[in-house]
Amino acid sequence: MSSPAASSKAPRLGTLVLFTDRPGQHLDLVRALGEIAPCHVRDAAAVAPAGDCIGFVADLDLLQPLQLRGLRALIAEAPHLPRLFLMRDLGERSLSVARSLGACLSLPVDTPADQVAEAMRAHLESPLPDLVRSTRQQGRSAVIAQAADEAGAVLAGMLDSARLTGKVDPMLVEHGLDPILGAVGEAGLGAWLDTVRAYDDATYQHCLLVAGLAATFAIELGFSRRDREHLVRAALVHDVGKARIPIAILNKAGPLDAEERAIMRTHAELGHAILVEAGGYDDSILAVVRHHHELLDGSGYPDGLSGDAIPDIVRLITVCDIYAALVEHRPYRAPMPTEEALAVMRGMEGKLDMALVHSFGRAVSQG
Ligand SMILES: [Fe+2]
Ligand SMILES: [Fe+2]
């Protein structure tokens, strides 16, 4: 095993692989990954045994299938390996291929090498792969994985449509409701969160997390089937405006700066405009999309609503949304444990509806 002098953290057992067809451009990345574990550069078209590989990074043209043979063979042999994709092209087709290859994270190709290495380290240190594996051994994962695929396809369709046409047909959203409610009802929130957290890019992961949390919360609150569906519907579309936010901001491997944050915050109004343009959404869904970042003390956005001006359904989604943001994978930090995330939310008295935070806490603690 190599022992790079620059690292303060002990190298791991096993090796990392960098799949690329332009190794000369990634010397920094090979060095940064080498501080985690010895890093081998491989041609993704050539098939080789997985050996002691513990994770890989891919920098490839994902629209050239023949170039991906070796990478696909590695995934087939070791389906649970953490994997990061450096995206040369941030088009939806390439992102879809990355997701279909199980991307833990898709980053712009010019992401600094140390941030890519940190993201890999965070994924290696996460217990998720083991959880996913044990979930699979319990035979629940097929249901969850299929539901996540179906809901993910609905989400992809929604975001594509919003990006390309500025509208989303309300009927499209309906196809996502049953898979999510069925999967969460059958296998529980924990299995849903583990599956979704392990396999999607930032926006997909987040929207599917919020939808699963909304399903769980609706069950905890004793909602009727119709009301459960409505809450999941609201959750699925709540961030549809992100379809109009540059992907380099959405998937940035680090905290946003002030200018980027201001751009990101426009997603609430953009999402509202997309649904109004489409027509067919009721007022409560429109309110969720526009107001899910409002806070009870008036310090939220985009309209600075306060107190009673914020409808109950919006408050419910806001609670799910904030919790999801705390517990999801970010390239620059590990997911926050449930209890810690709930403590953060209990500290938001005056901003969040505390009665809802407490019942939400009961719902996710049972997950
Ligand atoms: Fe949002
Ligand atoms: Fe959100």
Short mmCIF file of C-alpha atoms and ligand atoms in Angstrom, two decimals:
data_model
loop_
_atom_site.label_atom_id
_atom_site.label_comp_id
_atom_site.label_asym_id
_atom_site.label_seq_id
_atom_site.Cartn_x
_atom_site.Cartn_y
_atom_site.Cartn_z
CA MET A 1 0.00 0.00 0.00
CA SER A 2 1.22 3.50 -0.71
CA SER A 3 1.63 5.94 2.17
CA PRO A 4 1.36 9.48 0.88
CA ALA A 5 3.26 11.90 3.06
CA ALA A 6 0.81 14.78 2.67
CA SER A 7 -2.15 13.04 4.27
CA SER A 8 -3.00 13.46 7.93
CA LYS A 9 -5.48 10.59 7.69
CA ALA A 10 -4.39 6.97 7.44
CA PRO A 11 -4.77 5.43 3.97
CA ARG A 12 -7.45 2.78 3.64
CA LEU A 13 -7.15 -0.87 2.76
CA GLY A 14 -8.00 -1.47 -0.89
CA THR A 15 -7.67 0.70 -3.95
CA LEU A 16 -9.55 3.44 -5.71
CA VAL A 17 -10.03 3.55 -9.47
CA LEU A 18 -10.16 6.59 -11.70
CA PHE A 19 -11.81 5.78 -15.02
CA THR A 20 -10.71 8.33 -17.59
CA ASP A 21 -9.57 8.58 -21.17
CA ARG A 22 -7.39 11.59 -20.42
CA PRO A 23 -5.19 10.64 -17.45
CA GLY A 24 -2.78 13.50 -18.10
CA GLN A 25 -5.43 15.99 -16.99
CA HIS A 26 -6.02 14.38 -13.63
CA LEU A 27 -2.65 14.24 -11.93
CA ASP A 28 -3.97 16.35 -9.04
CA LEU A 29 -6.96 14.10 -8.64
CA VAL A 30 -4.88 10.92 -8.65
CA ARG A 31 -2.71 12.51 -5.96
CA ALA A 32 -5.71 13.65 -3.87
CA LEU A 33 -7.43 10.24 -4.12
CA GLY A 34 -4.11 8.59 -3.34
CA GLU A 35 -4.25 10.18 0.10
CA ILE A 36 -7.33 8.05 0.78
CA ALA A 37 -6.11 4.83 -0.83
CA PRO A 38 -3.78 3.90 -3.72
CA CYS A 39 -5.43 5.14 -6.91
CA HIS A 40 -5.23 3.28 -10.23
CA VAL A 41 -6.10 4.97 -13.50
CA ARG A 42 -8.08 2.70 -15.82
CA ASP A 43 -9.39 2.88 -19.34
CA ALA A 44 -13.15 2.41 -18.93
CA ALA A 45 -13.45 0.48 -22.19
CA ALA A 46 -11.20 -2.32 -20.87
CA VAL A 47 -12.72 -4.96 -18.60
CA ALA A 48 -10.67 -5.85 -15.50
CA PRO A 49 -11.53 -7.67 -12.25
CA ALA A 50 -12.75 -5.54 -9.33
CA GLY A 51 -10.00 -6.92 -7.10
CA ASP A 52 -9.75 -4.87 -3.90
CA CYS A 53 -11.44 -1.77 -5.37
CA ILE A 54 -13.30 0.24 -2.68
CA GLY A 55 -14.69 3.02 -4.89
CA PHE A 56 -14.25 4.80 -8.19
CA VAL A 57 -14.40 8.14 -9.91
CA ALA A 58 -15.40 8.37 -13.59
CA ASP A 59 -14.47 11.12 -16.02
CA LEU A 60 -15.90 9.92 -19.34
CA ASP A 61 -18.20 10.89 -22.15
CA LEU A 62 -21.26 9.07 -20.83
CA LEU A 63 -23.00 9.27 -24.19
CA GLN A 64 -20.45 6.86 -25.72
CA PRO A 65 -21.67 3.43 -24.49
CA LEU A 66 -18.71 1.45 -25.85
CA GLN A 67 -16.38 3.48 -23.69
CA LEU A 68 -18.23 2.32 -20.59
CA ARG A 69 -17.75 -1.47 -20.88
CA GLY A 70 -15.10 -1.73 -18.18
CA LEU A 71 -16.97 0.53 -15.86
CA ARG A 72 -20.18 -1.44 -16.29
CA ALA A 73 -18.31 -4.71 -15.69
CA LEU A 74 -16.92 -3.34 -12.42
CA ILE A 75 -20.39 -2.23 -11.31
CA ALA A 76 -21.83 -5.65 -12.18
CA GLU A 77 -19.13 -7.37 -10.12
CA ALA A 78 -19.28 -4.93 -7.20
CA PRO A 79 -22.67 -3.19 -7.29
CA HIS A 80 -22.31 -1.38 -3.95
CA LEU A 81 -19.07 0.50 -4.59
CA PRO A 82 -19.27 4.23 -3.91
CA ARG A 83 -18.93 6.09 -7.23
CA LEU A 84 -18.59 9.71 -8.25
CA PHE A 85 -19.10 11.02 -11.78
CA LEU A 86 -17.29 14.05 -13.15
CA MET A 87 -19.68 15.47 -15.70
CA ARG A 88 -18.17 16.89 -18.89
CA ASP A 89 -21.65 17.59 -20.11
CA LEU A 90 -24.35 18.67 -17.69
CA GLY A 91 -27.22 17.85 -20.04
CA GLU A 92 -30.08 15.77 -18.74
CA ARG A 93 -29.14 12.80 -20.95
CA SER A 94 -25.70 12.54 -19.43
CA LEU A 95 -27.08 13.00 -15.92
CA SER A 96 -29.60 10.24 -16.60
CA VAL A 97 -26.80 7.88 -17.67
CA ALA A 98 -24.87 8.76 -14.50
CA ARG A 99 -27.93 8.01 -12.40
CA SER A 100 -28.54 4.74 -14.24
CA LEU A 101 -24.95 3.78 -13.36
CA GLY A 102 -25.76 4.42 -9.70
CA ALA A 103 -23.92 7.72 -9.32
CA CYS A 104 -23.65 8.66 -5.65
CA LEU A 105 -22.85 12.15 -6.86
CA SER A 106 -22.44 13.92 -10.19
CA LEU A 107 -20.03 16.85 -10.08
CA PRO A 108 -18.96 19.35 -12.75
CA VAL A 109 -15.72 18.17 -14.37
CA ASP A 110 -13.84 21.25 -13.19
CA THR A 111 -14.53 20.53 -9.51
CA PRO A 112 -11.21 20.94 -7.65
CA ALA A 113 -9.42 17.64 -7.00
CA ASP A 114 -9.43 18.06 -3.21
CA GLN A 115 -13.22 18.50 -3.19
CA VAL A 116 -13.70 15.38 -5.29
CA ALA A 117 -11.46 13.46 -2.90
CA GLU A 118 -13.36 14.82 0.12
CA ALA A 119 -16.64 13.70 -1.46
CA MET A 120 -15.19 10.22 -1.99
CA ARG A 121 -13.95 10.14 1.59
CA ALA A 122 -17.41 11.12 2.87
CA HIS A 123 -19.02 8.30 0.85
CA LEU A 124 -16.47 5.76 2.04
CA GLU A 125 -17.01 6.79 5.65
CA SER A 126 -20.77 6.60 5.36
CA PRO A 127 -22.32 3.37 6.66
CA LEU A 128 -24.87 3.50 3.82
CA PRO A 129 -23.49 0.78 1.56
CA ASP A 130 -23.69 -1.71 4.42
CA LEU A 131 -27.19 -0.58 5.28
CA VAL A 132 -28.27 -0.90 1.68
CA ARG A 133 -26.70 -4.35 1.52
CA SER A 134 -28.39 -5.55 4.68
CA THR A 135 -31.69 -4.09 3.50
CA ARG A 136 -31.25 -6.09 0.31
CA GLN A 137 -30.55 -9.23 2.27
CA GLN A 138 -33.87 -8.75 4.00
CA GLY A 139 -35.53 -8.91 0.60
CA ARG A 140 -37.12 -5.46 0.85
CA SER A 141 -34.85 -3.68 -1.50
CA ALA A 142 -36.43 -4.86 -4.73
CA VAL A 143 -39.65 -3.10 -3.80
CA ILE A 144 -37.84 0.02 -2.68
CA ALA A 145 -35.39 0.11 -5.58
CA GLN A 146 -38.18 -0.31 -8.11
CA ALA A 147 -40.28 2.37 -6.41
CA ALA A 148 -37.30 4.73 -6.29
CA ASP A 149 -36.68 4.08 -9.99
CA GLU A 150 -40.30 4.76 -10.85
CA ALA A 151 -40.50 7.90 -8.73
CA GLY A 152 -37.09 8.98 -10.05
CA ALA A 153 -38.35 8.57 -13.63
CA VAL A 154 -41.37 10.74 -12.80
CA LEU A 155 -39.08 13.34 -11.29
CA ALA A 156 -36.78 13.23 -14.33
CA GLY A 157 -39.78 13.73 -16.59
CA MET A 158 -41.00 16.65 -14.48
CA LEU A 159 -37.65 18.39 -14.40
CA ASP A 160 -37.03 17.80 -18.12
CA SER A 161 -40.43 19.18 -18.98
CA ALA A 162 -39.98 22.20 -16.70
CA ARG A 163 -36.57 22.90 -18.20
CA LEU A 164 -37.51 22.40 -21.82
CA THR A 165 -41.09 23.67 -21.99
CA GLY A 166 -41.50 25.77 -18.83
CA LYS A 167 -44.46 23.59 -17.80
CA VAL A 168 -45.20 20.28 -16.05
CA ASP A 169 -48.34 18.32 -16.83
CA PRO A 170 -50.16 17.58 -13.52
CA MET A 171 -50.92 14.03 -14.73
CA LEU A 172 -47.21 13.26 -14.86
CA VAL A 173 -46.86 13.89 -11.14
CA GLU A 174 -49.64 11.41 -10.35
CA HIS A 175 -47.47 8.47 -11.48
CA GLY A 176 -45.04 9.12 -8.63
CA LEU A 177 -47.57 8.88 -5.79
CA ASP A 178 -48.26 5.14 -5.59
CA PRO A 179 -44.63 3.99 -5.74
CA ILE A 180 -43.62 6.28 -2.89
CA LEU A 181 -46.60 5.63 -0.64
CA GLY A 182 -46.36 1.89 -1.37
CA ALA A 183 -42.64 1.64 -0.71
CA VAL A 184 -42.68 3.69 2.48
CA GLY A 185 -45.78 1.86 3.73
CA GLU A 186 -44.32 -1.56 2.98
CA ALA A 187 -40.63 -1.25 3.81
CA GLY A 188 -40.54 1.76 6.12
CA LEU A 189 -38.94 5.16 5.97
CA GLY A 190 -35.44 3.93 6.87
CA ALA A 191 -35.17 1.65 3.85
CA TRP A 192 -36.49 4.40 1.57
CA LEU A 193 -34.02 6.95 2.89
CA ASP A 194 -31.08 4.56 2.61
CA THR A 195 -31.89 3.65 -0.98
CA VAL A 196 -32.59 7.18 -2.14
CA ARG A 197 -29.58 8.66 -0.34
CA ALA A 198 -27.23 6.13 -1.85
CA TYR A 199 -28.17 6.46 -5.48
CA ASP A 200 -29.19 9.91 -6.63
CA ASP A 201 -27.75 13.29 -7.45
CA ALA A 202 -28.53 16.26 -5.24
CA THR A 203 -31.89 17.37 -6.63
CA TYR A 204 -33.29 13.88 -7.20
CA GLN A 205 -32.10 12.67 -3.85
CA HIS A 206 -33.61 15.69 -2.11
CA CYS A 207 -37.03 15.57 -3.81
CA LEU A 208 -37.37 11.81 -3.25
CA LEU A 209 -36.30 12.20 0.38
CA VAL A 210 -38.86 14.94 0.97
CA ALA A 211 -41.55 12.85 -0.73
CA GLY A 212 -40.75 9.81 1.46
CA LEU A 213 -40.74 11.99 4.58
CA ALA A 214 -44.07 13.52 3.56
CA ALA A 215 -45.55 10.02 3.13
CA THR A 216 -44.31 9.02 6.59
CA PHE A 217 -45.54 12.24 8.19
CA ALA A 218 -48.97 11.86 6.59
CA ILE A 219 -49.23 8.32 7.97
CA GLU A 220 -48.18 9.53 11.47
CA LEU A 221 -50.82 12.28 11.33
CA GLY A 222 -53.53 9.75 10.43
CA PHE A 223 -54.29 11.33 7.06
CA SER A 224 -56.77 9.67 4.71
CA ARG A 225 -55.40 8.02 1.57
CA ARG A 226 -56.48 11.07 -0.42
CA ASP A 227 -54.69 13.50 1.89
CA ARG A 228 -51.57 11.32 1.96
CA GLU A 229 -51.46 11.45 -1.80
CA HIS A 230 -51.90 15.19 -1.73
CA LEU A 231 -48.99 15.71 0.65
CA VAL A 232 -46.72 13.45 -1.44
CA ARG A 233 -47.86 15.30 -4.57
CA ALA A 234 -46.87 18.60 -2.95
CA ALA A 235 -43.51 17.15 -1.88
CA LEU A 236 -42.70 15.81 -5.35
CA VAL A 237 -43.22 19.19 -7.01
CA HIS A 238 -42.04 21.48 -4.20
CA ASP A 239 -38.61 22.16 -5.78
CA VAL A 240 -39.63 21.95 -9.44
CA GLY A 241 -38.18 25.45 -9.90
CA LYS A 242 -34.71 23.94 -9.48
CA ALA A 243 -35.09 22.74 -13.08
CA ARG A 244 -34.30 26.35 -14.00
CA ILE A 245 -31.27 26.71 -11.70
CA PRO A 246 -27.81 26.10 -13.27
CA ILE A 247 -26.64 22.57 -12.54
CA ALA A 248 -23.22 23.89 -11.47
CA ILE A 249 -24.97 25.61 -8.55
CA LEU A 250 -27.28 22.68 -7.75
CA ASN A 251 -24.43 20.18 -7.63
CA LYS A 252 -21.68 22.44 -6.32
CA ALA A 253 -19.30 20.47 -4.15
CA GLY A 254 -19.22 23.02 -1.35
CA PRO A 255 -21.34 25.68 0.35
CA LEU A 256 -22.86 28.29 -1.99
CA ASP A 257 -21.51 31.85 -1.96
CA ALA A 258 -23.88 34.84 -1.57
CA GLU A 259 -24.48 35.30 -5.28
CA GLU A 260 -25.12 31.60 -5.86
CA ARG A 261 -27.44 31.50 -2.85
CA ALA A 262 -29.47 34.40 -4.30
CA ILE A 263 -29.82 32.50 -7.60
CA MET A 264 -30.78 29.31 -5.76
CA ARG A 265 -33.47 31.16 -3.81
CA THR A 266 -35.28 32.10 -7.03
CA HIS A 267 -36.35 28.45 -7.41
CA ALA A 268 -39.47 29.03 -5.31
CA GLU A 269 -40.87 31.74 -7.57
CA LEU A 270 -39.67 29.93 -10.70
CA GLY A 271 -41.41 26.73 -9.60
CA HIS A 272 -44.63 28.61 -8.89
CA ALA A 273 -44.50 30.21 -12.36
CA ILE A 274 -43.92 26.79 -13.99
CA LEU A 275 -47.03 25.30 -12.36
CA VAL A 276 -49.18 28.37 -13.03
CA GLU A 277 -48.12 28.22 -16.68
CA ALA A 278 -49.03 24.52 -16.84
CA GLY A 279 -52.43 25.02 -15.18
CA GLY A 280 -54.40 22.30 -13.35
CA TYR A 281 -52.69 22.57 -9.94
CA ASP A 282 -54.80 23.55 -6.96
CA ASP A 283 -54.02 26.52 -4.77
CA SER A 284 -52.50 24.46 -1.95
CA ILE A 285 -49.90 22.93 -4.28
CA LEU A 286 -49.09 26.35 -5.72
CA ALA A 287 -48.70 27.68 -2.18
CA VAL A 288 -46.28 24.88 -1.24
CA VAL A 289 -44.11 25.49 -4.27
CA ARG A 290 -43.93 29.24 -3.74
CA HIS A 291 -43.82 29.38 0.06
CA HIS A 292 -41.99 26.31 1.37
CA HIS A 293 -39.05 28.52 2.43
CA GLU A 294 -41.21 30.99 4.39
CA LEU A 295 -40.78 30.94 8.18
CA LEU A 296 -43.35 31.78 10.86
CA ASP A 297 -41.39 34.83 12.06
CA GLY A 298 -41.40 36.35 8.57
CA SER A 299 -37.69 35.79 7.95
CA GLY A 300 -38.17 33.38 5.03
CA TYR A 301 -38.57 33.93 1.29
CA PRO A 302 -39.76 34.84 -1.32
CA ASP A 303 -42.60 36.90 0.20
CA GLY A 304 -41.65 37.17 3.88
CA LEU A 305 -44.99 35.64 4.94
CA SER A 306 -45.50 35.13 8.67
CA GLY A 307 -47.77 33.29 11.10
CA ASP A 308 -51.27 32.50 9.90
CA ALA A 309 -50.47 33.61 6.36
CA ILE A 310 -48.56 30.32 5.97
CA PRO A 311 -51.04 27.48 5.34
CA ASP A 312 -50.80 24.16 7.19
CA ILE A 313 -49.78 22.15 4.12
CA VAL A 314 -46.89 24.53 3.53
CA ARG A 315 -45.76 24.15 7.17
CA LEU A 316 -45.83 20.36 6.81
CA ILE A 317 -43.66 20.41 3.69
CA THR A 318 -41.30 22.97 5.24
CA VAL A 319 -40.65 20.63 8.16
CA CYS A 320 -39.97 17.69 5.79
CA ASP A 321 -37.80 19.91 3.57
CA ILE A 322 -35.58 21.21 6.37
CA TYR A 323 -35.12 17.76 7.86
CA ALA A 324 -34.22 16.33 4.43
CA ALA A 325 -31.63 19.05 3.88
CA LEU A 326 -30.02 18.17 7.23
CA VAL A 327 -29.90 14.39 6.79
CA GLU A 328 -29.04 14.12 3.10
CA HIS A 329 -25.59 13.52 1.71
CA ARG A 330 -23.70 16.64 0.79
CA PRO A 331 -20.34 16.43 -0.92
CA TYR A 332 -18.75 18.46 1.86
CA ARG A 333 -20.27 16.85 4.94
CA ALA A 334 -21.61 13.56 6.22
CA PRO A 335 -25.38 13.20 6.73
CA MET A 336 -26.57 14.38 10.14
CA PRO A 337 -28.03 11.65 12.39
CA THR A 338 -31.79 11.76 13.07
CA GLU A 339 -31.56 12.97 16.68
CA GLU A 340 -29.13 15.74 15.83
CA ALA A 341 -31.30 16.96 12.94
CA LEU A 342 -34.39 16.97 15.16
CA ALA A 343 -32.48 18.95 17.81
CA VAL A 344 -31.58 21.57 15.18
CA MET A 345 -35.24 21.83 14.25
CA ARG A 346 -36.38 22.07 17.87
CA GLY A 347 -33.95 25.01 18.10
CA MET A 348 -35.94 26.81 15.40
CA GLU A 349 -38.76 27.80 17.76
CA GLY A 350 -40.55 30.85 16.40
CA LYS A 351 -39.65 29.88 12.84
CA LEU A 352 -41.21 26.41 12.59
CA ASP A 353 -44.52 25.10 13.91
CA MET A 354 -43.28 23.26 17.04
CA ALA A 355 -46.35 21.02 17.32
CA LEU A 356 -45.57 19.76 13.83
CA VAL A 357 -41.85 19.39 14.60
CA HIS A 358 -42.71 17.18 17.59
CA SER A 359 -45.08 14.91 15.68
CA PHE A 360 -42.63 14.79 12.76
CA GLY A 361 -39.94 13.71 15.25
CA ARG A 362 -42.14 10.82 16.39
CA ALA A 363 -42.75 9.81 12.78
CA VAL A 364 -39.09 9.71 11.72
CA SER A 365 -37.87 8.15 14.96
CA GLN A 366 -40.08 5.14 14.28
CA GLY A 367 -38.91 4.97 10.61
FE FE B 1 -36.85 24.55 -1.99
FE FE B 2 -36.54 21.44 -0.98
#
